Steps between C-alpha positions, in 0.01 A plus 500: 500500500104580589334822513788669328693420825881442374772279705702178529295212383591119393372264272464154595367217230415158508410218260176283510629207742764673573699437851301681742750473773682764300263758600632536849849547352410816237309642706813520725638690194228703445505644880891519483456732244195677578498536860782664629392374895532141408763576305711636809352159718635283222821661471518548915451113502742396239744728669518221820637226243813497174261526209794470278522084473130496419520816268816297319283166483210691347689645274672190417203296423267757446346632144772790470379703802693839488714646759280721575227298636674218666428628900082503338543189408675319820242707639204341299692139507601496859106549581316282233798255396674378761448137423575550143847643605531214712394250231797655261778439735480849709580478906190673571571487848644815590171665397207300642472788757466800222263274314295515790506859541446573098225297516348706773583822416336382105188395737482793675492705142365284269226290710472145420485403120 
């Protein structure tokens, strides 16, 4: 909130020497929630692929994710994780094409961090 003004707003935090390549992915959050135009890209993107087997591996091997943000998160790990998804066992093939456009439509919000 500044001057007064009142609305959605998110928090992100780091640690000294923390991984900095995790920027790109909560900021992702932070416009999902924020910014209800990328918001509507992300989720018009997602739409093109079956979220569900990434959502389930997330969920799986994630740190207790809830329901509820599962589709943020295959949002934010689709566009800033793909390797790592690959590197745990997860046919990321099926979803090198939404990375691509994620990535962009981040870019095209968020500028280059």
């Amino acid at each position: 909130m500044f001057n007064g003004e009142t609305g959605k707003f998110y928090i992100i935090g780091t640690v000294d020497g923390g991984n900095v390549r995790a920027i790109p992915h909560e900021v992702g959050h932070a416009l999902y929630y924020t910014n209800s135009e990328y918001h509507e890209a992300v989720e018009r993107i997602l739409n093109q692929v079956d979220t569900k087997p990434v959502e389930e591996f997330i969920f799986k091997v994630g740190a207790g994710f809830h329901q509820d943000v599962l589709s943020d998160e295959a949002h934010a790990f689709l566009m800033t994780e793909i390797e790592g998804l690959k590197a745990h066992g997860f046919d990321v093939t099926p979803y090198r094409i939404v990375t691509e456009q994620l990535q962009a439509n981040f870019k095209k919000f968020a500028g280059s961090l």
